[in-house]
PDB file of C-alpha atoms in Angstrom:
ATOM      1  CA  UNK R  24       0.000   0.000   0.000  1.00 92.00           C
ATOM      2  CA  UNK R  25       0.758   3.980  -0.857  1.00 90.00           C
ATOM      3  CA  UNK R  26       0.546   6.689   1.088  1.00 91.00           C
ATOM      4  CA  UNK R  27       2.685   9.596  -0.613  1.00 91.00           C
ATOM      5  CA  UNK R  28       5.951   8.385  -0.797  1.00 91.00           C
ATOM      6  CA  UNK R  29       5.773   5.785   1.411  1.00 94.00           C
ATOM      7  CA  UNK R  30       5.002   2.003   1.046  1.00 94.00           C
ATOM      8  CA  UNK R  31       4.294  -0.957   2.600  1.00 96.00           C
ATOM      9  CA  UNK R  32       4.274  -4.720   1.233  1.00 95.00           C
ATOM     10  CA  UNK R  33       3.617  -7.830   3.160  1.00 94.00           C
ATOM     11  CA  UNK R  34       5.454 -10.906   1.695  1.00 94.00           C
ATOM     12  CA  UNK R  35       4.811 -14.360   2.904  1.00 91.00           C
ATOM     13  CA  UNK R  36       8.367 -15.795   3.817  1.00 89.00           C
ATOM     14  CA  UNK R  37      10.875 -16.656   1.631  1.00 88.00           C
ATOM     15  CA  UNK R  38       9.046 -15.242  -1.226  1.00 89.00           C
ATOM     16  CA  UNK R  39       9.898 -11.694  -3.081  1.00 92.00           C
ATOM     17  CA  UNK R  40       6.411 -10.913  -4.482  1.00 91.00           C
ATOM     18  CA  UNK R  41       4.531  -8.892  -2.289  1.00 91.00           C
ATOM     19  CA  UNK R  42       0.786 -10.175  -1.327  1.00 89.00           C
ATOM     20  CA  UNK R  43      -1.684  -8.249  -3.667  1.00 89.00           C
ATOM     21  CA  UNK R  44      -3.881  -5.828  -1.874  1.00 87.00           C
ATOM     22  CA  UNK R  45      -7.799  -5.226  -2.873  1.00 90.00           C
ATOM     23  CA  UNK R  46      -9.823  -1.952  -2.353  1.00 87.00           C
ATOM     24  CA  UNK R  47      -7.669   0.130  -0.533  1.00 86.00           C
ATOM     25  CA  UNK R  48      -8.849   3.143   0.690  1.00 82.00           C
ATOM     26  CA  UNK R  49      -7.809   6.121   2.929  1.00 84.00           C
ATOM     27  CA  UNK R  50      -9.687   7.301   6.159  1.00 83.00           C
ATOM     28  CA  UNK R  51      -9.127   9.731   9.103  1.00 83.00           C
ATOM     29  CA  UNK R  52      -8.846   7.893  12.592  1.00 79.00           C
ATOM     30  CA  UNK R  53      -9.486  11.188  15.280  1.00 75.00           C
ATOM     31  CA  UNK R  54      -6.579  11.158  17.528  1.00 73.00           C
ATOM     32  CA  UNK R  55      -6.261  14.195  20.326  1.00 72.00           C
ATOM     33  CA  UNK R  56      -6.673  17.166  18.258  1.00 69.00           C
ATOM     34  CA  UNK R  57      -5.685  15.695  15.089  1.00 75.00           C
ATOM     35  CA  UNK R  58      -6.290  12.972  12.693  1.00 81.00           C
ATOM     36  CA  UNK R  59      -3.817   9.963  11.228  1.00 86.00           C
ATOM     37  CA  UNK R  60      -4.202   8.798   7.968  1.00 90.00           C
ATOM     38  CA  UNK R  61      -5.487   5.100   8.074  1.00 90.00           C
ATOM     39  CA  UNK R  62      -4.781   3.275   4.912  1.00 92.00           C
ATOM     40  CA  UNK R  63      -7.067   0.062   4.647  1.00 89.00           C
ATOM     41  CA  UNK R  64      -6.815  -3.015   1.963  1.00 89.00           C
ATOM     42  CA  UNK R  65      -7.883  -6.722   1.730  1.00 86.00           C
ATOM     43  CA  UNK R  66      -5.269  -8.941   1.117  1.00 87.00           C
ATOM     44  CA  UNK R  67      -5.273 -12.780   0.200  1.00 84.00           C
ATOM     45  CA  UNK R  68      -5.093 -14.914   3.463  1.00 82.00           C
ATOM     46  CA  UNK R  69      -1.846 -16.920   4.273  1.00 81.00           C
ATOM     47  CA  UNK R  70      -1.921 -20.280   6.747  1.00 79.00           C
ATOM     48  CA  UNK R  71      -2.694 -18.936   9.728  1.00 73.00           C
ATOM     49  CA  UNK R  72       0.288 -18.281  11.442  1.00 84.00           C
ATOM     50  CA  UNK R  73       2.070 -18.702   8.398  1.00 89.00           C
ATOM     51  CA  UNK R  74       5.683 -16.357   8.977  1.00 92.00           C
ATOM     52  CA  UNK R  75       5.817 -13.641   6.776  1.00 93.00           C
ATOM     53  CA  UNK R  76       7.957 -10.278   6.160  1.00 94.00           C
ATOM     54  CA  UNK R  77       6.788  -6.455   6.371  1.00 96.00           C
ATOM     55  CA  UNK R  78       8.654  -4.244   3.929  1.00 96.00           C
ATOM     56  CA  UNK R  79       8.905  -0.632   4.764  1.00 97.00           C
ATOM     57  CA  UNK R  80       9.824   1.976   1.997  1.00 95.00           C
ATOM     58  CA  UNK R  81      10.332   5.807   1.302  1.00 94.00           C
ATOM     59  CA  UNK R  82      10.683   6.285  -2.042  1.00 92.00           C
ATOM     60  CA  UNK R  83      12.177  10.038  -1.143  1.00 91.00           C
ATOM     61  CA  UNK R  84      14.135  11.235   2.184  1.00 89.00           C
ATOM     62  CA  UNK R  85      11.104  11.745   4.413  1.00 86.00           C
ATOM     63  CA  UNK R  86      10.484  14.644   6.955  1.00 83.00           C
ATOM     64  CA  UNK R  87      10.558  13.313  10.297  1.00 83.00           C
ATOM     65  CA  UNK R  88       8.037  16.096  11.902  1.00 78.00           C
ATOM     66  CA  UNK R  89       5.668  16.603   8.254  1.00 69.00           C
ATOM     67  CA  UNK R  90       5.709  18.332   5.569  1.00 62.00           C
ATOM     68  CA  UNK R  91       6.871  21.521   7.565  1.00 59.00           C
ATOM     69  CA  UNK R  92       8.934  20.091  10.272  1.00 60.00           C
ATOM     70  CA  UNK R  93       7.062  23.149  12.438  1.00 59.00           C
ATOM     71  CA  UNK R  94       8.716  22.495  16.180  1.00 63.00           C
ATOM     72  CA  UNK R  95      11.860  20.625  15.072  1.00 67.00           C
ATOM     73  CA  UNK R  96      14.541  21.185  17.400  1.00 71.00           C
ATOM     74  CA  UNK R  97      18.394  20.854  16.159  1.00 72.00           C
ATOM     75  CA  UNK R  98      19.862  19.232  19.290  1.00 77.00           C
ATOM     76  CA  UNK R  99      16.777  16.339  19.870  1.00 80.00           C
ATOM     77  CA  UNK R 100      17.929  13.292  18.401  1.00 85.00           C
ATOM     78  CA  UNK R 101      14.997  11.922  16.499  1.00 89.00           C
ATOM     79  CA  UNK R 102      13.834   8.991  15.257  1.00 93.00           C
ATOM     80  CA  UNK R 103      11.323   7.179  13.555  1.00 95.00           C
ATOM     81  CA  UNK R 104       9.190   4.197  15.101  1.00 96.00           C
ATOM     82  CA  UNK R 105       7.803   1.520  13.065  1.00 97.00           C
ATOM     83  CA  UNK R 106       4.930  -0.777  15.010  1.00 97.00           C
ATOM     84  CA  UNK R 107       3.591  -4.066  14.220  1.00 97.00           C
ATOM     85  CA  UNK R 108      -0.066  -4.918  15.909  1.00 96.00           C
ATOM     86  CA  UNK R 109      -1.340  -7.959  14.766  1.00 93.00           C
ATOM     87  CA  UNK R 110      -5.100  -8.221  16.243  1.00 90.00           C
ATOM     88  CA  UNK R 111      -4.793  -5.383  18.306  1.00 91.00           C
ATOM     89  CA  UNK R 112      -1.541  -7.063  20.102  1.00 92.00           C
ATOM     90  CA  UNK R 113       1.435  -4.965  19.434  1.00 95.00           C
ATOM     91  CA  UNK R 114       4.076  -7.701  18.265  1.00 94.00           C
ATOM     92  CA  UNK R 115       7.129  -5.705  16.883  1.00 95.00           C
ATOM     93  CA  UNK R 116       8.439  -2.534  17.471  1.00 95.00           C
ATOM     94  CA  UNK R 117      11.298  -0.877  15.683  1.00 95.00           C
ATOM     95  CA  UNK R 118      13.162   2.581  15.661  1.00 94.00           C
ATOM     96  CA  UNK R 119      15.323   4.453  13.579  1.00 95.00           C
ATOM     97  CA  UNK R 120      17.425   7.085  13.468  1.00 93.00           C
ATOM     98  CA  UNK R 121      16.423  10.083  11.166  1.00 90.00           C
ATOM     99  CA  UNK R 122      18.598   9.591   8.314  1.00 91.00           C
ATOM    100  CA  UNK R 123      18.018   5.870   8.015  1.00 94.00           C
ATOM    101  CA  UNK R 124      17.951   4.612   4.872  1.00 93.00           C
ATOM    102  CA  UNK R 125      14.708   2.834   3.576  1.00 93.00           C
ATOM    103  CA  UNK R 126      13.795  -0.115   2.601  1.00 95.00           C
ATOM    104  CA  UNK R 127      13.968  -1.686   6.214  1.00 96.00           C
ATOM    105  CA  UNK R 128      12.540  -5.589   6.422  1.00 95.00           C
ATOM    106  CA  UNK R 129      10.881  -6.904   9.931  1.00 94.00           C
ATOM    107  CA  UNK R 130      10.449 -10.260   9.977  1.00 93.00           C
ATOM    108  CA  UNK R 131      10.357 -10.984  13.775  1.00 90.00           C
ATOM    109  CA  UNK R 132       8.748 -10.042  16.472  1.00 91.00           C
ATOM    110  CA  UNK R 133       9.726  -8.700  19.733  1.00 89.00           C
ATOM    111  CA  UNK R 134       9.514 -11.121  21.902  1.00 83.00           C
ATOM    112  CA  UNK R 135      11.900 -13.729  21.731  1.00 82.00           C
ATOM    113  CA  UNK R 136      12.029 -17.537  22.924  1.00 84.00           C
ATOM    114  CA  UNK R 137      14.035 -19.343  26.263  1.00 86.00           C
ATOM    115  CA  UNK R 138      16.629 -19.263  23.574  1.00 89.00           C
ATOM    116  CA  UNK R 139      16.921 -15.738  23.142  1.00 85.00           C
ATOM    117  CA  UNK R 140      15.967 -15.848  19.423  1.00 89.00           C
ATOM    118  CA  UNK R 141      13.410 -13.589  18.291  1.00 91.00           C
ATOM    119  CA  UNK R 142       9.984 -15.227  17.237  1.00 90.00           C
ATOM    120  CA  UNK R 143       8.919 -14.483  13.281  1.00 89.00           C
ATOM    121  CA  UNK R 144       5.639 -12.515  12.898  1.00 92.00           C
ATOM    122  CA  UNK R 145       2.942 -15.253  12.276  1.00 90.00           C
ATOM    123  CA  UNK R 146       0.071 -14.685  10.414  1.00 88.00           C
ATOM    124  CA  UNK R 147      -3.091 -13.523  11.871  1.00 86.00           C
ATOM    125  CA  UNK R 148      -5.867 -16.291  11.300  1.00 79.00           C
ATOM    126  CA  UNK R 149      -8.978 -15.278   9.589  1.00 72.00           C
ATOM    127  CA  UNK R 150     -12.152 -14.534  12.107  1.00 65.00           C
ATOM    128  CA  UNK R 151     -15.483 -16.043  10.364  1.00 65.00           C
ATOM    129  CA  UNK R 152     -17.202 -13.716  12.798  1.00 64.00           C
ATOM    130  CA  UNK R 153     -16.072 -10.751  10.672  1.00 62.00           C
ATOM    131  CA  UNK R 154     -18.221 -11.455   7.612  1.00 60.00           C
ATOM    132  CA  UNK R 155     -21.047 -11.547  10.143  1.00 63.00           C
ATOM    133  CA  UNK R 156     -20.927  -7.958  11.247  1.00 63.00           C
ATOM    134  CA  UNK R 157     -23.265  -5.324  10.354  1.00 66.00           C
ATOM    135  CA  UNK R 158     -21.145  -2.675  10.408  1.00 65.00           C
ATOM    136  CA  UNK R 159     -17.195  -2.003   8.995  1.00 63.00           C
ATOM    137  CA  UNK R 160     -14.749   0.079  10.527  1.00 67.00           C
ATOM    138  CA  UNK R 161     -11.008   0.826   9.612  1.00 67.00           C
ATOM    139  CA  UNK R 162      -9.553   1.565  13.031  1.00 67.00           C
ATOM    140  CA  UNK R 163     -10.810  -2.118  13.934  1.00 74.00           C
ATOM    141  CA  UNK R 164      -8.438  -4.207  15.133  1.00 74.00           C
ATOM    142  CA  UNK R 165      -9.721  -8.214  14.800  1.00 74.00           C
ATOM    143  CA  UNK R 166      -8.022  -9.607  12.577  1.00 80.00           C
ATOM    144  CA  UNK R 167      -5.825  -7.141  10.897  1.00 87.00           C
ATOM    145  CA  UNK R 168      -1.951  -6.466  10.699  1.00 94.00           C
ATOM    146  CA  UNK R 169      -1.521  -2.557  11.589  1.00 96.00           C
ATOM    147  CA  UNK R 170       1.687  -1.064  10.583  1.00 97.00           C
ATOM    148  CA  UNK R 171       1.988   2.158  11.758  1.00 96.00           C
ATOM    149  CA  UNK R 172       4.879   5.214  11.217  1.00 96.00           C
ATOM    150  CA  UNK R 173       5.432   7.556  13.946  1.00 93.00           C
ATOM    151  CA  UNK R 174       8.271  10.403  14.852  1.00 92.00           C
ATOM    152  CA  UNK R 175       9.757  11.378  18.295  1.00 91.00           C
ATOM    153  CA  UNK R 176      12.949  10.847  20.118  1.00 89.00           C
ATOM    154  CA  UNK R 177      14.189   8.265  22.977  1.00 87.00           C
ATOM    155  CA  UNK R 178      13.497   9.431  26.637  1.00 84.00           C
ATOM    156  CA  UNK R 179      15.761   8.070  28.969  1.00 83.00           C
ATOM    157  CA  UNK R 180      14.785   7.206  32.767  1.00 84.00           C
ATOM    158  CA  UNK R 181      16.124   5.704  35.534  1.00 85.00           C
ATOM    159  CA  UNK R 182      18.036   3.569  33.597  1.00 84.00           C
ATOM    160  CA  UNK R 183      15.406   2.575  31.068  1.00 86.00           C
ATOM    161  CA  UNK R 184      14.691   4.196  27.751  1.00 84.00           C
ATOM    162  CA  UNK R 185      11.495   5.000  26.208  1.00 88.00           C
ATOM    163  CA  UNK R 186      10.103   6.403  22.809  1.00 90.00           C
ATOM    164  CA  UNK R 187       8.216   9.316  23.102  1.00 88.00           C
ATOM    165  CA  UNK R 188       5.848   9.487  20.070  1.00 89.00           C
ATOM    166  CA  UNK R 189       5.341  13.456  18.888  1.00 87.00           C
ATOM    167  CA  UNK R 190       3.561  12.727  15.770  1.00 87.00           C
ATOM    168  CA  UNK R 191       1.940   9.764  13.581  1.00 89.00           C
ATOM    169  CA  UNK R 192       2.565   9.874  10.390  1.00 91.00           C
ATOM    170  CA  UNK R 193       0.148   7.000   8.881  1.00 93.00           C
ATOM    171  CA  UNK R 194      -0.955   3.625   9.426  1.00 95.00           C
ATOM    172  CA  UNK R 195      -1.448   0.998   7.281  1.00 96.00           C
ATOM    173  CA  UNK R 196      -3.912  -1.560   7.689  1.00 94.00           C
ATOM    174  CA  UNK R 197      -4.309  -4.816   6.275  1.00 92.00           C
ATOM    175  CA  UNK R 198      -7.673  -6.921   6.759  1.00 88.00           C
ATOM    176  CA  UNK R 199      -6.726 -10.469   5.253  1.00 84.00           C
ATOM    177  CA  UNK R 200      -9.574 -12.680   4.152  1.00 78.00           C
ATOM    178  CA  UNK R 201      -9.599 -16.084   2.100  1.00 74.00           C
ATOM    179  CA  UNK R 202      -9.277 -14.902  -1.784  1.00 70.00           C
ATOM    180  CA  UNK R 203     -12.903 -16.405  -2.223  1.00 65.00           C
ATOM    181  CA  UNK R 204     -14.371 -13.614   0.348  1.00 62.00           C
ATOM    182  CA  UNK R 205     -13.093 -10.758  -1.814  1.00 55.00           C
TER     183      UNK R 205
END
């Protein structure tokens, strides 16, 4: 999926062609005194909990605080956040610094195992109860695999650090249903 020059592809593992995506749309979700952009699609159903990849592009050197960068401060370091929620559980979360360079892959979550080694992101499986409701809504969270952009800079406390989100750039939402269903 688009949204001005960025772009996100979901690729079931091990393969290099990107799952094809079906009525995508754009839509406001009301956030404080703003809105985010909310990018929505269908896409073709893997196994569920099939691994697969999330590929994360700019297709231009972005502007960490929009279009303006109204409030940027010279001696913050910023960075940019990348978040995985996979029915409404966030699974992966990645920064950057601000001149990273894009494409950047996930293809694990998190959370790792007794081992140490980080867990691949599974795919979600596909809720029946969905083509049962009366009512759609693209800031739902059953059943869909959220990516979503933000910019702010790393807070450190008492020994731990923490990403302090200033703005959200755009989220990308996936709903994956069997290919029959679309």
């Amino acid at each position: 999926m688009r949204f001005q020059d960025w772009d996100v592809l979901i690729f079931s593992a091990g393969s290099q062609v990107p799952l094809r995506e079906f009525r995508t749309a754009c839509f406001a979700q009301a956030e404080n005194m703003s809105s985010i952009p909310v990018l929505t699609c269908f896409m073709p159903s893997l196994s569920g909990y099939a691994p697969f990849t999330v590929s994360v592009h700019s297709w231009t050197k972005p502007s960490i605080l929009g279009s303006n960068n109204a409030g940027y401060v010279p001696s913050v370091v910023y960075q940019w956040r990348v978040k995985l929620v996979i029915d409404g559980v966030t699974v992966a979360t990645e920064t950057y610094p601000e001149d990273v360079q894009w494409p950047r892959q996930i293809d694990s979550c998190t959370a790792a195992d007794a081992e140490g080694k980080r867990l691949a992101l599974r795919f979600p499986r596909f809720h029946r109860s969905i083509m049962s409701q009366t009512h759609w809504n693209a800031c739902d969270d059953l059943g869909r695999i959220k990516i979503q952009l933000s910019a702010g800079y790393e807070l450190v406390e008492q020994g731990s650090a923490k990403f302090v989100k200033i703005l959200d750039h755009v989220v990308f939402s996936f709903q994956p249903a069997p290919l029959g269903m679309m």
